[in-house]
Amino acid sequence: MSKTLGNVVDPIDTIQEFGTDALRFTLALGTAGQDLNLSTERLSSNKAFTNKLWNAGKFVLQNLPNQDDASAWETVLAYKFDREESLVQLPLPECWVVSKLHLLIDMATASYDKFFFGDIGRETYDFFWGDFADWYIEASKARLYSSKGDSVASVAQAVLLYVFENILKLLHPFMPFVTEELWQALPQRKEALMVSPWPQTSLPRHANSIKKFENLQALIRAVRNARAEYSVDPGKRISASIVASEEVIQYVSKEKEVLALLSRLDVHNVRFTNIPPEQSVHLVSGEGLEAYLPLTDMIDISAEVERLSKRLSKMQTEYDGLRARLSSPKFVEKAPDDVVRGVQEKAAEAEEKIILTKNRLALLRSTILVTE
């Protein structure tokens, strides 16, 4: 920044627009020894992060037991996460998020000792937004809103509270105002966040549970992608058949409600089997875990055949035009090399799309024949 150039950023104006915590966090994310481009895009992004943190706090608070319910609080506080035997007894999503938190605490503590503030900020940002908010909070709803009662909800309440309060501790040096406000709002607080103990390091983590949940995440992403590809209505619940080895089915089937909730599947029509069904969209998520989604659940097959036929005709016309250009000696000899390469790449891409579309059409037409 330079007064001569007139590009000085007034911190007071910036705070009024984006907030003190967002400004502090943005500055701290810079790499030591390098200049930081203090752009409004960075500030806006970190203001959104502050809002996300606040909204996550509201969700946690709204789903904790009533402060007057001593029995419920006794159950929640009975969960301990500092012993390996207690950690491995948790359900898979809970064991995964607590294990990831413990890894983050060790990394953040070591980085704070070395003054690597940018590393801490980025890792904590990714864990909070990517793991906790996008995945665990959503997965916890399968427990919190379960018809099985408070016994199922209590483990989610305990983990939500434990993980969120540790996130606040890790972020407090960066964002002291919003974290202190959220901490004070949490029940059972005996002291301010500023003077509370730093999280304990070298806590247990279960690598196998992390791997298993990542496998489940891959399956959920595959189903979501298939729904988007076939333009399935977001509110529509579809059935699915999950095919895997007995070992994989054993832990995936225990999280049937989580899988159904995050993939928008019909929980009553999620089946686990070793035999793949016919006339379905086949999804491979890795680690020997596959899913089959019935086409009739997702789309109007006749309408989709008509749509894809028109699309295939258009793609074929475009492909023929590209091939005609490449077959012309005048074009190949006179056009610049980069232009010829560009047309070749477009032709190869168009050919791949035509093959995929033909395969999908063949599957849809075979489904119509079987139905008839």
Tab-separated table of C-alpha atoms in Angstrom, residues 9 11 20 29 121 139 157 176 195 206 220 244 247 261 302 326 338 353:
chain	number	residue	atom	x	y	z
A	9	VAL	CA	-6.958	0.378	2.628
A	11	PRO	CA	-8.857	-0.674	8.335
A	20	THR	CA	-12.961	-7.344	12.491
A	29	LEU	CA	-3.714	-16.389	6.124
A	121	GLY	CA	-5.902	-20.956	9.226
A	139	ALA	CA	-24.878	-36.634	8.815
A	157	GLN	CA	-25.135	-33.977	20.503
A	176	PRO	CA	-11.531	-13.544	18.957
A	195	VAL	CA	-8.653	-18.124	29.468
A	206	HIS	CA	-8.722	-44.153	14.302
A	220	ILE	CA	-22.586	-40.567	-1.623
A	244	ALA	CA	-19.850	-54.784	-1.997
A	247	GLU	CA	-16.764	-56.479	5.184
A	261	LEU	CA	-30.222	-38.742	3.981
A	302	SER	CA	-39.304	-42.577	-23.105
A	326	LEU	CA	-9.437	-32.438	-40.652
A	338	ASP	CA	-2.213	-24.879	-32.746
A	353	LYS	CA	-19.351	-37.896	-25.981
